[in-house]
Amino acid sequence: MTAAGAVRLTVIGAGVMGETLLSGLLRSGWQAGDIVATDRRPERCAELVERYGITTAENVDAVRGAHTVLLVVKPQDLVPVLDEIAEDLPADTLVVSLVAGVPAALIESRLRPGTPVVRVMPNTPAQVDQGMAAVSPGQHATADHVERVHAVLAATGKVITVPEAYQDAVTAISGSGPAYLFFVAEAMVESGVHLGLPRDIATQLVVQTMLGSATLLAETEEHPTVLRERVTSPGGTTAAAIRELEDHKVRAAFLTAMEAARNRSRELAQAAARDVSTSSPGGDR
């Protein structure tokens, strides 16, 4: 038995996020014998077996008898994978999708009627157990199913439950969010070099400043505006910098950037729906 009480967990698609999840589970006390992973590349499977001692298998074999199946594949690969496993997936197996932009209803339509599906949007800080995952139950998922997903994802960070209608916005905020912060960090480091600092010192200053600021925001639970104003003395250096950011409409740029990410998430869902409409129906299985 695993730490979360599951008989067997299958990870379909052991890329970066798939490996992040399985390694986090092992660190949190799950047993390697309770995790099965799949990947299209044999060399990748061999690497995972050597690194973690888990079992790898073909998709169909991996889902037989599985208690929980995590789908961690690219959106364009999802429908073929669902059609491949549908006949062999036990009716009571919980299917957890980490596929960006794809609604739970689409996944349900390709599987046996009544199959519980939970949709998740994770992010990459899960690699250091500081992830943020948003969970949305599908039509047939119960509170127990959602609790099971929380137990799995808690191994790599924090987990919240949100209505599925929020998932596109979640994708724009926390799913893509690390990239925005890395972009800001990159710009700050380059600015430090431009101002005469050695790159390693500029990097250390930026990284610890971001880490400390995030910790302060989390632990004080104060509004970011309040914390920003405490740093911004009238007529001081920070005020001069903030004025430049406002003049360059950085705040508005973040808004439009996140709207673009949300819109792209919706486009992915529409593309997935088109894939379903042009392939054979799976809802009558």
Coordinates of N, CA and C in Angstrom, one line a residue, residues 8 10 12 36 38 57-67 69 71 84-90 93:
R8 N -2.6 1.2 -6.6 CA -1.7 1.3 -7.7 C -2.0 2.6 -8.4
T10 N -0.9 4.9 -11.9 CA -0.3 4.9 -13.2 C -0.1 6.3 -13.7
I12 N 0.7 8.2 -17.1 CA 0.8 8.1 -18.5 C 1.4 9.4 -19.1
V36 N 3.4 2.9 -11.6 CA 3.7 2.5 -12.9 C 3.7 3.7 -13.8
T38 N 4.5 5.3 -18.0 CA 4.6 5.0 -19.4 C 5.2 6.1 -20.1
A57 N 5.5 0.3 -18.4 CA 4.7 -0.6 -19.2 C 4.1 0.2 -20.4
E58 N 3.5 -0.6 -21.3 CA 2.7 0.0 -22.4 C 1.4 0.6 -21.7
N59 N 0.8 1.6 -22.4 CA -0.3 2.2 -21.8 C -1.4 1.3 -21.4
V60 N -1.8 0.4 -22.3 CA -2.9 -0.6 -22.0 C -2.6 -1.4 -20.8
D61 N -1.4 -2.0 -20.7 CA -1.0 -2.8 -19.6 C -0.9 -2.0 -18.3
A62 N -0.5 -0.7 -18.4 CA -0.4 0.1 -17.2 C -1.7 0.5 -16.6
V63 N -2.8 0.5 -17.3 CA -4.0 1.0 -16.7 C -4.8 -0.2 -16.1
R64 N -4.5 -1.4 -16.5 CA -5.3 -2.6 -16.0 C -5.1 -2.7 -14.5
G65 N -6.1 -2.7 -13.8 CA -6.1 -2.8 -12.3 C -5.6 -1.5 -11.6
A66 N -5.5 -0.4 -12.3 CA -5.0 0.8 -11.7 C -6.1 1.4 -10.9
H67 N -5.7 2.0 -9.7 CA -6.6 2.7 -8.9 C -6.8 4.1 -9.3
V69 N -5.3 6.9 -12.5 CA -4.5 7.1 -13.7 C -4.3 8.6 -13.9
L71 N -3.0 11.4 -16.4 CA -2.8 11.7 -17.8 C -1.9 13.0 -17.9
E84 N -6.9 4.5 -26.9 CA -6.1 3.4 -26.7 C -6.4 2.6 -25.4
I85 N -6.7 3.4 -24.3 CA -6.8 2.7 -23.0 C -8.3 2.5 -22.6
A86 N -9.2 3.1 -23.3 CA -10.6 3.1 -22.9 C -11.2 1.7 -22.6
E87 N -10.9 0.7 -23.4 CA -11.4 -0.6 -23.3 C -10.9 -1.4 -22.1
D88 N -9.6 -1.0 -21.7 CA -8.9 -1.7 -20.6 C -8.9 -1.0 -19.3
L89 N -9.5 0.2 -19.3 CA -9.5 1.0 -18.1 C -10.7 0.5 -17.2
P90 N -10.4 0.1 -16.0 CA -11.6 -0.3 -15.1 C -12.5 0.8 -14.9
T93 N -11.9 3.3 -12.0 CA -10.6 3.9 -11.9 C -10.8 5.4 -12.0

